[in-house]
Amino acid sequence: MPLYHIQNVLNGGEITPLMRGRVDQPRYGTGAREMRNFVPMPQGGVTRRPGTRFLGMAHGDAARLIPFVFSATQGRMLEFGDKTLRVWLPDGRLVADENGKPKVFESPYAVGDLHELRFAQSADVVYLAHQGYAPRRLSRHADDDWRWSELAFVPTIAAPDNVSLQVIDRGYNGDNATRVYTYAVTAVDEKTGQESGAGAEVSITAKALNSVSYIIRAAWPAVEGAAYYRVYKKKYGVFGYIGRSDAECSFDDENIGADTEDTPPEHKNPFASEGDWPSQVFFHQQRLGWAATANKPITIWLSRPGDFEIMAASTPPKDDDAIEATLAATQANRIVWLQPDRQSLTFGTEGSEWTLSAGEGVALTPSNVSFEMQTANGGDNAAPAVSVGGGVLYLQRGGKAVRQFAYNYSADKYLGQDVTILARHILRDAVVTAWAFQQEPYAVLWCALSDGTLAGLTYMPEQDVMGWHRHDTDGRFEDVAAMPGTPDDQTWFLVRRGCGLCVERLDSFFDSDELAEAYFLDSALNYQGAAVTRFSGLDHLAGRTVQVFADGGTIDGLAVDADGGLTLPRPASSVHAGLPYTSRLVPNLPEIQTQQGSSMMHNRKISAVRLRTYRSMSFLAGLEGNLTPIVDRHIRSGAFRTQPFFSDGTDLALDVCGGWADESPLVLEVNSPAPLTVLAISTAVDASPYSGKGGF
């Protein structure tokens, strides 16, 4: 009598073969032997990966995508080439010049350096870091107006010059002793509030000051853009604040005591020359941060709060001064990633992971910086760390493991959980070269791998969801980037195909009653309009054989003309044309308890299967090596056959009958441009009490 095994959670992802003996591991029962071009959903099911839309060819043979996100709903995709920059709009159009041609902006970065380029954005400004270039700022003034600036880290307002001093005798006799009085004046910018450095110090010899006999009046020419001025007087060799002057550009010192706790700022550019250029950039506690120069690989710099391009310090230091902090560690492993988290700045070197903080609930200042080592796994510079689900995902040294760096309340420290431990085979023969996190709709970390394939991690730790999946296409994935979109976040790719380097965008995950919105072809273009038979614009697929989804039917084996044209056998009004890809799901074998014990490593056969699907169409199903189509999907006699569309929550009975073999997994496969979402699998299993010698 068969036993029925239900798999109502399928989001455990693809599990390494090394785990096939661990039926006690919860994710064994929710995972799969193969999950190719399928995406686990946090709700429990799996859905087919959407296809990609072809947007255009990259400018040049190599490039990198960097998202420019200036609000939660608006962004642009920046395409960096060999000292070039192009701007893509969310709808897939390139920003054009006055002649309607794609506008190409200049960029300082050579194509060979793009991979290690790091960036941090604030509204319409993005800061960029690379160890081979001085720090730079890219500002968006309009979609067709982007401006580069090399950062000087000094205020734009000038210090007052030509300060004059005058002794004002008030006519009363005083002390005849004389002394030297020395002053310096700074200007404060009316727009930014930045304080200039001190102008040239000036001195005068006068009798001892008092408010009755003598005063010293300082005067200077007005500084353009100054809101007011701050005046400092030297005391015991240190300048201290004595007062401010507004519009009159003068100040009377009536023997005011200098506050040497408030000294003029000392502006400096720590990144002035080669060898001192940082390789990392980030934001933390309203400060712009930089890290890891060639000369100082374990040093972190933080700007003044709110003054991102000011690295001023004072003596003695003020709480709002810029910060320079160098890690004291046993090894000088360079910093390879940084990410703010909770009260701390978390960061990793090539050998260990650390936090920089000032203590719980305390703002960071130059005098309270504290480093604490947390773990010793080591990081990799191939991809920047990303904040996900209350923690930070970073690439482990070597690029073959991904770890979550998150605070653990029980341990009272940050821990580095290996989130690839159950799927190490995915990174066995390849390393991560780029990644991007797509928050909506299914919280997926997309990883471009060195072998040209794509790996994904559906990751929602607050719901205990963690599942890896693999993806491929007729080409090589070379880069990936993500930015907000509607309804889904947008994921963009650089894909190398036969025509060159293509810019493509992952389509929205299918969740509709309209078949016209089913988009399951790669590097595809679509048409909606009056019914026609002839289409153009497929130049990037010239000479290729493509698959077409037209008015709900599939056409295989159509060739694209040399001029990018395509002819259908009959008119259609809703057409998608592109490269086909195969999606394949092989759940782990069901392991059940019998009267004789576990079915594991015993003969058993699958005698029946039921699937609960959602908004799905035709696919192939059966036991390995014996797949049959559930719905015939092809054209017959040149006419389209309308395909049945399974409604929400449809249960399908599969007539399968395996032999008494230990390895007879269920396989679901789609090689047509059709949607498939599986919510649950119920399997009828007959287990044999005897499978060999000795009762086994």
XYZ file of C-alpha atoms in Angstrom:
696
model
C 0.000 0.000 0.000
C 1.539 3.339 -1.000
C 2.473 5.989 1.498
C 1.817 9.621 0.621
C 4.555 12.170 1.043
C 3.726 15.876 0.850
C 6.224 18.606 0.015
C 4.355 21.834 0.686
C 7.545 23.874 1.077
C 9.912 23.815 -1.885
C 12.103 26.851 -1.227
C 15.097 25.065 0.273
C 16.926 25.519 -3.004
C 19.410 23.244 -4.679
C 21.188 21.036 -2.146
C 24.736 19.742 -2.554
C 25.071 15.982 -3.222
C 27.120 15.837 -0.010
C 23.849 16.366 1.889
C 21.965 13.425 0.389
C 22.468 11.412 3.546
C 21.174 14.191 5.802
C 17.455 13.517 5.590
C 17.250 14.903 9.134
C 18.264 18.349 7.872
C 15.071 20.439 7.494
C 16.138 21.866 4.150
C 16.646 18.409 2.687
C 12.882 17.975 2.634
C 12.314 21.418 1.137
C 15.229 21.346 -1.280
C 16.040 19.913 -4.662
C 18.711 17.954 -6.463
C 18.454 20.410 -9.310
C 16.842 23.837 -9.449
C 17.788 25.316 -12.781
C 16.146 28.501 -14.014
C 13.632 28.238 -11.182
C 13.427 30.676 -8.259
C 12.310 29.635 -4.744
C 9.681 31.955 -3.308
C 9.570 33.000 0.363
C 5.939 31.834 0.467
C 7.108 28.256 -0.095
C 6.744 27.440 -3.772
C 9.042 27.748 -6.764
C 8.447 29.756 -9.908
C 10.110 29.872 -13.259
C 12.748 32.540 -13.848
C 11.407 35.237 -16.183
C 13.186 35.898 -19.430
C 15.352 38.908 -20.171
C 14.470 41.849 -22.390
C 17.092 43.043 -24.832
C 17.680 46.766 -24.322
C 20.700 47.405 -26.530
C 24.371 46.744 -27.130
C 26.956 47.987 -24.651
C 29.277 50.782 -25.745
C 32.431 48.787 -26.343
C 33.483 45.223 -25.722
C 33.553 45.435 -21.915
C 31.553 47.418 -19.379
C 30.152 47.552 -15.870
C 26.709 48.507 -14.576
C 26.320 50.741 -11.509
C 22.861 51.732 -10.211
C 22.211 55.405 -9.526
C 19.286 55.468 -7.082
C 18.143 58.860 -5.836
C 14.878 57.743 -4.164
C 13.065 54.558 -3.220
C 11.164 54.649 -6.509
C 13.530 56.368 -8.944
C 16.840 55.405 -10.397
C 19.063 55.278 -13.439
C 21.464 52.582 -14.579
C 24.965 53.822 -15.364
C 26.934 51.900 -17.964
C 30.667 52.455 -17.530
C 32.897 51.555 -20.459
C 36.491 52.344 -21.363
C 36.607 55.954 -20.123
C 32.972 56.331 -21.174
C 29.636 56.608 -19.406
C 26.123 56.105 -20.712
C 22.874 56.555 -18.787
C 19.947 54.157 -19.075
C 16.433 55.162 -18.015
C 14.174 52.711 -16.116
C 12.118 52.037 -19.254
C 15.200 50.764 -21.054
C 15.955 53.833 -23.153
C 19.346 55.498 -23.313
C 19.677 59.202 -22.568
C 20.070 60.834 -25.976
C 21.805 63.943 -27.261
C 20.176 66.765 -29.220
C 20.322 64.627 -32.379
C 18.499 61.720 -30.776
C 21.592 59.522 -30.600
C 22.699 57.820 -27.352
C 24.755 60.339 -25.425
C 28.229 59.226 -24.374
C 29.762 61.054 -21.418
C 33.426 61.036 -20.523
C 34.672 58.983 -17.595
C 38.133 58.878 -15.991
C 38.112 55.097 -15.502
C 39.765 52.607 -17.837
C 37.803 49.467 -18.595
C 40.330 47.220 -16.841
C 39.736 49.043 -13.545
C 35.936 48.967 -13.511
C 35.641 45.722 -11.576
C 37.225 47.192 -8.430
C 35.370 50.495 -8.639
C 33.367 51.174 -5.457
C 30.635 53.772 -4.993
C 28.408 55.423 -2.383
C 25.486 57.675 -3.199
C 23.749 60.627 -1.550
C 20.744 61.946 -3.492
C 21.990 63.210 -6.884
C 25.675 62.707 -6.087
C 27.668 59.489 -6.202
C 31.201 59.220 -4.800
C 33.595 56.753 -6.405
C 36.752 55.092 -5.112
C 39.495 53.104 -6.791
C 43.042 52.664 -5.571
C 44.387 53.764 -8.942
C 42.476 57.063 -9.075
C 41.978 60.116 -6.889
C 38.524 60.158 -5.238
C 35.834 61.596 -7.468
C 32.285 62.869 -7.389
C 29.709 62.365 -10.151
C 26.772 64.791 -9.961
C 23.490 64.551 -11.820
C 22.111 67.966 -12.805
C 19.745 66.514 -15.410
C 19.486 63.234 -17.267
C 21.642 64.712 -20.018
C 23.922 66.684 -17.693
C 26.363 64.685 -15.568
C 29.476 66.339 -14.145
C 32.721 64.919 -12.780
C 34.740 66.540 -9.990
C 37.989 65.465 -8.396
C 37.677 65.978 -4.656
C 40.017 68.436 -2.928
C 38.618 67.964 0.609
C 38.914 71.676 1.406
C 36.073 74.205 1.734
C 35.138 76.228 -1.304
C 35.133 79.484 0.663
C 38.435 81.342 0.981
C 39.986 82.447 4.247
C 40.075 86.207 4.938
C 43.330 87.844 3.889
C 44.979 91.209 4.507
C 43.827 91.291 8.118
C 44.902 94.556 9.754
C 45.281 95.280 13.470
C 44.869 98.630 15.177
C 45.259 99.663 18.817
C 42.381 101.838 19.955
C 43.374 104.105 22.878
C 40.332 105.026 24.958
C 42.175 107.801 26.825
C 42.642 106.127 30.147
C 46.028 105.375 31.643
C 46.763 101.739 32.040
C 49.617 99.343 32.554
C 52.730 100.430 30.623
C 53.860 96.824 30.069
C 53.644 95.584 26.513
C 53.099 92.184 24.919
C 52.504 90.612 21.499
C 48.932 89.809 20.430
C 48.414 87.369 17.533
C 45.133 86.758 15.686
C 43.670 84.616 12.899
C 40.279 84.881 11.184
C 38.152 82.295 9.343
C 35.096 82.693 7.096
C 31.902 80.596 7.243
C 30.120 79.805 3.967
C 26.563 81.152 3.821
C 25.336 78.156 1.775
C 27.167 75.166 3.195
C 28.088 76.345 6.682
C 31.658 75.206 6.060
C 34.378 77.074 7.904
C 37.489 78.015 5.978
C 40.942 77.455 7.275
C 42.572 80.237 9.232
C 44.043 83.046 7.189
C 47.583 84.236 7.719
C 48.186 85.017 11.366
C 48.881 88.658 12.179
C 50.511 90.160 15.272
C 50.746 93.513 16.990
C 52.650 94.759 20.025
C 50.603 96.792 22.462
C 50.202 97.627 26.082
C 48.277 95.166 28.165
C 44.653 95.189 27.077
C 41.677 96.020 29.193
C 38.226 97.180 28.287
C 38.912 100.650 29.785
C 42.316 101.702 28.413
C 43.022 99.888 25.188
C 41.390 97.525 22.707
C 42.695 95.948 19.512
C 40.541 96.168 16.420
C 40.981 93.576 13.658
C 39.621 94.392 10.202
C 39.684 92.606 6.840
C 38.160 92.777 3.357
C 34.872 90.933 2.872
C 35.049 87.369 1.553
C 32.567 86.520 -1.184
C 29.929 84.076 0.029
C 30.706 84.489 3.730
C 27.817 84.525 6.192
C 30.015 85.545 9.130
C 33.569 85.326 10.442
C 35.176 83.657 13.446
C 38.080 85.333 15.233
C 40.796 83.465 17.120
C 43.573 84.729 19.424
C 46.743 82.901 20.327
C 47.172 81.858 23.934
C 50.249 79.912 25.064
C 50.976 79.030 21.443
C 47.437 77.820 20.628
C 44.722 79.775 18.840
C 41.446 79.963 20.752
C 38.063 81.352 19.782
C 37.187 84.854 21.053
C 34.117 85.809 19.012
C 32.391 86.282 15.657
C 31.767 89.148 13.304
C 28.871 89.356 10.903
C 28.717 91.831 8.027
C 31.004 94.567 9.389
C 34.248 92.603 8.753
C 35.863 93.831 11.953
C 36.158 92.761 15.549
C 37.170 94.543 18.768
C 39.172 92.551 21.279
C 38.466 93.983 24.707
C 40.846 91.618 26.435
C 38.594 88.616 25.716
C 39.910 85.322 27.037
C 40.708 82.825 24.279
C 38.857 79.490 24.431
C 41.590 77.063 23.428
C 39.102 74.187 23.434
C 37.678 75.786 20.272
C 40.472 76.133 17.727
C 40.357 76.885 13.982
C 39.973 73.879 11.679
C 43.058 72.416 10.051
C 42.031 71.316 6.574
C 43.903 68.512 4.891
C 43.547 66.179 1.947
C 44.719 62.726 3.052
C 44.303 61.464 -0.531
C 46.451 64.014 -2.336
C 48.822 61.712 -4.212
C 49.164 58.265 -5.740
C 49.527 55.617 -3.083
C 47.140 57.570 -0.873
C 44.027 57.021 -2.995
C 41.347 54.949 -1.208
C 39.799 51.791 -2.628
C 36.587 51.860 -0.555
C 33.875 54.474 0.011
C 30.772 54.387 2.235
C 28.456 56.423 4.481
C 28.188 56.033 8.247
C 26.457 58.235 10.849
C 26.088 61.164 8.431
C 29.781 60.986 7.555
C 31.318 60.067 4.211
C 33.949 57.409 4.725
C 36.948 56.154 2.794
C 39.309 53.262 3.444
C 42.227 51.128 2.322
C 44.853 53.070 0.414
C 47.983 51.371 -0.882
C 50.070 53.087 1.797
C 47.517 52.573 4.576
C 45.530 49.407 3.755
C 43.894 49.129 7.203
C 43.038 52.791 7.807
C 39.538 54.299 7.753
C 38.762 57.990 7.232
C 35.442 59.663 8.062
C 34.471 63.194 7.077
C 32.879 65.762 9.347
C 29.164 65.020 9.959
C 27.117 66.506 7.136
C 30.230 67.950 5.445
C 31.029 65.003 3.217
C 33.960 66.651 1.469
C 35.631 68.180 4.533
C 38.371 66.265 6.353
C 39.168 69.005 8.870
C 40.528 68.373 12.345
C 41.247 70.608 15.319
C 43.689 70.637 18.226
C 42.361 69.561 20.653
C 39.864 67.488 18.629
C 36.175 68.401 18.515
C 33.346 65.893 18.415
C 32.425 66.918 14.864
C 35.973 66.729 13.506
C 36.921 64.310 10.770
C 38.240 60.943 11.928
C 41.260 58.909 10.905
C 41.522 55.494 12.541
C 44.033 52.733 11.850
C 43.349 49.150 12.825
C 45.916 47.541 15.113
C 45.977 43.909 14.005
C 48.497 41.088 13.906
C 48.368 41.059 10.092
C 48.210 43.983 7.680
C 45.403 42.505 5.575
C 43.736 45.261 3.581
C 40.132 46.249 4.128
C 37.960 44.787 1.348
C 34.412 45.683 2.415
C 32.565 48.039 4.781
C 28.878 48.325 5.642
C 27.027 50.271 8.389
C 24.941 48.081 10.693
C 23.117 48.984 13.916
C 25.402 51.226 16.013
C 28.564 49.966 14.352
C 30.466 50.192 11.132
C 31.094 46.593 10.156
C 34.004 45.825 7.877
C 36.168 42.992 6.716
C 39.797 42.564 5.828
C 41.302 39.742 3.826
C 41.805 37.881 7.098
C 39.097 38.852 9.599
C 35.907 40.781 10.323
C 35.602 43.768 12.657
C 33.354 46.486 14.015
C 34.184 50.135 14.544
C 31.970 51.874 17.074
C 31.801 54.283 19.991
C 29.584 52.175 22.212
C 25.859 51.598 22.477
C 23.834 54.718 21.718
C 26.899 56.970 21.434
C 27.815 58.953 18.333
C 31.233 58.400 16.832
C 33.846 61.085 17.579
C 37.634 61.291 17.115
C 38.186 60.494 20.782
C 35.973 57.416 21.225
C 36.783 55.195 18.232
C 36.965 51.528 19.193
C 37.791 48.480 17.043
C 36.587 45.002 17.995
C 37.424 41.819 16.144
C 34.403 39.548 15.647
C 35.310 36.632 13.354
C 38.323 35.414 11.383
C 37.000 34.170 8.048
C 38.446 36.775 5.696
C 36.758 38.617 2.860
C 37.165 39.012 -0.889
C 37.199 42.196 -2.940
C 35.382 40.692 -5.936
C 32.023 42.124 -4.852
C 31.019 44.750 -2.264
C 29.104 43.656 0.820
C 25.323 44.162 0.774
C 22.865 44.755 3.614
C 20.166 42.084 3.660
C 17.635 41.136 6.319
C 19.228 42.728 9.367
C 22.742 41.652 8.490
C 25.469 41.963 5.898
C 26.263 39.454 3.165
C 29.903 39.379 2.135
C 32.061 37.205 -0.073
C 34.551 35.022 1.766
C 38.196 35.053 0.757
C 38.583 33.073 -2.474
C 35.090 33.867 -3.736
C 33.644 30.394 -3.122
C 31.487 31.053 -0.070
C 29.010 33.709 1.032
C 28.617 34.620 4.686
C 26.096 36.617 6.659
C 27.704 38.948 9.192
C 25.019 39.691 11.769
C 24.763 40.474 15.459
C 23.882 37.508 17.655
C 22.303 38.471 20.971
C 23.107 35.144 22.641
C 26.793 35.379 21.795
C 26.796 39.175 22.277
C 28.886 39.603 19.161
C 28.720 39.448 15.394
C 28.888 35.998 13.832
C 29.605 34.966 10.249
C 27.154 32.256 9.177
C 28.083 30.398 5.988
C 24.971 30.622 3.801
C 26.506 28.426 1.079
C 27.161 25.403 3.286
C 24.200 23.458 1.851
C 24.996 24.337 -1.765
C 28.780 24.433 -1.990
C 28.696 22.583 -5.319
C 27.329 25.714 -7.019
C 30.600 27.544 -6.354
C 32.856 24.494 -6.664
C 34.095 25.260 -10.178
C 33.424 29.008 -10.326
C 33.723 32.099 -8.164
C 31.442 35.091 -7.726
C 32.531 38.022 -9.894
C 29.589 40.387 -9.289
C 26.300 40.397 -7.438
C 23.187 42.470 -6.776
C 20.246 42.126 -4.395
C 16.717 42.313 -5.802
C 14.502 43.025 -2.793
C 11.140 42.740 -4.538
C 9.346 40.497 -5.056
C 11.284 37.474 -3.759
C 14.436 38.786 -2.033
C 17.030 37.297 -4.398
C 20.777 37.859 -4.400
C 21.836 37.408 -8.038
C 25.465 36.319 -8.494
C 27.357 36.392 -11.794
C 29.922 33.588 -11.789
C 33.287 33.275 -13.480
C 32.043 30.430 -15.719
C 29.394 32.687 -17.259
C 26.431 31.214 -15.407
C 24.220 32.908 -12.854
C 23.487 31.779 -9.305
C 20.711 33.083 -7.117
C 20.087 33.039 -3.383
C 16.541 33.578 -2.201
C 17.255 34.977 1.240
C 14.817 36.172 3.872
C 16.353 35.234 7.234
C 13.497 36.641 9.286
C 11.284 33.959 7.675
C 14.030 31.301 7.757
C 14.131 31.256 3.955
C 17.442 30.416 2.310
C 17.640 28.624 -1.011
C 20.207 28.605 -3.809
C 19.326 28.169 -7.483
C 21.243 28.098 -10.765
C 20.521 29.862 -14.037
C 21.968 29.749 -17.523
C 21.350 31.290 -20.904
C 22.633 31.065 -24.460
C 25.583 33.283 -23.564
C 27.646 34.391 -20.568
C 26.465 36.571 -17.691
C 29.265 39.096 -17.080
C 27.703 41.644 -14.719
C 24.547 42.240 -12.713
C 23.045 45.297 -10.999
C 19.696 46.106 -9.384
C 17.637 49.219 -8.718
C 14.074 49.995 -7.547
C 11.238 49.535 -10.004
C 7.485 49.037 -10.272
C 6.074 46.538 -9.423
C 9.319 44.572 -9.037
C 12.810 45.849 -8.444
C 14.757 45.854 -11.682
C 17.660 43.487 -12.266
C 19.967 44.323 -15.173
C 22.608 42.143 -16.795
C 25.524 42.428 -19.146
C 25.376 39.240 -21.211
C 27.949 38.251 -23.792
C 26.257 36.654 -26.767
C 27.308 35.937 -30.328
C 26.563 39.517 -31.360
C 28.679 41.043 -28.575
C 27.965 42.459 -25.126
C 24.229 42.951 -24.571
C 22.473 45.084 -21.964
C 19.428 43.142 -20.784
C 16.863 43.408 -18.004
C 15.114 40.611 -16.160
C 11.398 40.807 -16.798
C 8.865 40.961 -13.971
C 7.989 37.673 -12.330
C 4.794 36.348 -13.867
C 1.683 36.746 -11.721
C -1.143 37.619 -14.064
C -4.223 36.277 -15.824
C -2.969 37.816 -19.073
C -0.841 35.477 -21.153
C 0.568 38.464 -23.027
C 2.506 39.261 -19.848
C 4.192 35.843 -19.798
C 7.786 36.604 -20.755
C 9.986 33.515 -20.799
C 12.535 34.101 -23.552
C 16.037 35.531 -23.182
C 17.419 38.544 -25.054
C 13.886 38.970 -26.335
C 11.822 41.734 -27.864
C 8.047 41.979 -27.815
C 5.328 43.412 -30.001
C 1.773 44.466 -29.095
C -0.476 45.870 -31.800
C -2.378 44.990 -34.936
C -1.965 41.425 -36.177
C 0.989 41.175 -38.577
C 3.359 38.497 -39.831
C 6.580 40.454 -40.371
C 8.706 41.915 -37.594
C 12.013 43.789 -37.538
C 14.533 44.987 -34.950
C 16.060 41.633 -34.022
C 19.478 42.627 -35.387
C 21.244 41.256 -32.306
C 19.813 37.809 -33.132
C 20.499 37.927 -36.876
C 21.150 34.443 -38.204
C 19.959 32.805 -34.979
C 17.098 30.359 -34.539
C 14.607 31.741 -32.053
C 11.464 30.728 -30.253
C 8.285 32.788 -30.498
C 5.344 33.114 -28.133
C 2.515 34.490 -30.265
C -1.084 34.970 -29.121
C -0.717 32.239 -26.503
C 0.959 29.696 -28.756
C 4.558 28.641 -29.248
C 6.477 28.510 -32.515
C 9.819 26.727 -32.576
C 12.611 26.923 -35.089
C 12.117 30.316 -36.725
C 15.260 31.887 -38.180
C 16.019 35.596 -37.925
C 17.058 37.147 -41.229
C 20.439 38.800 -41.693
C 18.724 42.190 -41.494
C 17.064 41.345 -38.150
C 13.666 40.512 -39.636
C 11.363 37.662 -38.625
C 8.353 36.181 -40.439
C 5.524 34.290 -38.712
C 3.431 31.618 -40.451
C 0.283 33.611 -39.699
C -0.541 37.061 -38.281
C -0.333 37.657 -34.527
C -0.948 40.711 -32.348
C 0.950 39.726 -29.184
C 4.426 38.423 -29.945
C 7.552 37.682 -27.917
C 10.636 36.526 -29.826
C 13.940 35.496 -28.304
C 16.265 32.719 -27.234
C 14.740 29.716 -25.469
C 16.026 28.356 -22.176
C 15.159 25.262 -20.199
C 13.892 25.308 -16.623
C 14.328 22.113 -14.663
C 13.220 21.130 -11.154
C 14.257 17.827 -9.560
C 13.036 17.647 -5.941
C 14.944 15.552 -3.445
C 13.753 11.977 -3.181
C 10.962 11.584 -0.636
C 12.201 9.777 2.448
C 9.376 8.234 4.466
C 8.959 6.069 7.530
C 7.628 2.539 7.007
C 6.778 -0.204 9.470
C 10.289 -1.513 8.924
C 11.890 1.906 9.437
C 13.199 4.520 7.063
C 12.882 4.112 3.307
C 16.324 5.623 2.873
C 18.649 3.368 0.830
C 15.832 0.859 0.355
C 14.071 0.019 -2.858
C 10.999 2.094 -3.466
C 9.018 3.314 -6.403
C 6.961 6.406 -7.102
C 3.549 5.269 -8.300
C 1.669 8.566 -8.525
C 2.267 12.297 -8.245
C -0.014 15.267 -7.750
C 1.106 18.849 -8.306
C -0.531 22.006 -7.070
C 0.315 24.684 -9.618
C -0.441 28.377 -9.909
C -0.953 30.309 -13.136
C 0.956 27.726 -15.103
C 0.904 26.346 -18.627
C 2.449 23.417 -20.446
C 5.469 21.554 -19.139
C 7.090 18.143 -19.138
C 6.898 15.849 -16.131
C 7.759 12.333 -15.102
C 10.496 10.272 -13.606
C 14.063 10.848 -14.755
C 14.461 9.632 -18.340
C 10.733 9.308 -18.993
C 9.237 12.782 -19.323
C 5.898 13.359 -21.011
C 4.205 16.636 -21.982
C 1.352 17.649 -19.743
C -0.120 19.888 -22.447
C 0.761 19.801 -26.137
C 2.089 23.234 -26.967
C 3.202 23.210 -30.605
C 1.733 24.480 -33.857
C -0.090 22.018 -36.015
C -0.519 22.608 -39.772
C 0.647 26.209 -39.546
C -2.097 27.258 -37.135
C -1.690 28.317 -33.532
C -3.061 25.962 -30.922
C -4.438 27.796 -27.924
C -2.878 26.364 -24.784
C -4.952 25.617 -21.689
C -4.151 28.001 -18.870
C -4.289 26.377 -15.473
C -6.205 28.539 -13.040
C -5.129 29.510 -9.537
C -4.353 26.551 -7.325
C -4.940 23.848 -9.948
C -4.127 20.283 -8.867
C -2.697 18.073 -11.602
C -2.484 14.290 -11.418
C 0.578 12.827 -13.120
C 0.398 9.237 -14.262
C 3.869 8.007 -13.431
C 5.040 4.583 -12.486
C 8.624 3.968 -11.621
C 10.428 0.721 -11.146
C 11.882 -0.615 -7.928
C 14.973 1.505 -8.051
C 16.692 3.553 -5.379
C 17.225 6.534 -7.691
C 14.016 7.508 -9.450
C 13.461 11.235 -8.858
C 10.567 13.265 -10.150
C 11.506 15.785 -12.846
C 9.598 18.892 -13.944
C 10.904 20.606 -17.055
C 9.872 23.554 -19.222
C 11.509 24.275 -22.565
C 8.780 26.469 -24.007
C 8.075 30.154 -23.230
C 5.405 29.183 -20.714
C 4.965 30.004 -17.012
C 5.182 27.388 -14.291
C 4.768 27.882 -10.551
C 4.653 24.834 -8.277
C 3.202 25.249 -4.789
C 3.212 21.661 -3.518
C 4.045 18.105 -4.571
C 2.285 15.008 -3.242
C 3.999 11.719 -4.019
C 2.672 8.177 -3.608
C 5.606 5.957 -2.668
C 5.703 2.175 -2.438
C 8.574 1.040 -0.250
C 9.952 -2.472 -0.432
C 10.964 -4.030 2.877
C 13.726 -5.964 1.130
C 16.274 -4.456 -1.201
C 19.122 -6.889 -1.251
C 21.186 -9.255 0.809
C 20.925 -9.521 4.535
C 17.470 -7.984 4.700
C 18.612 -4.865 2.912
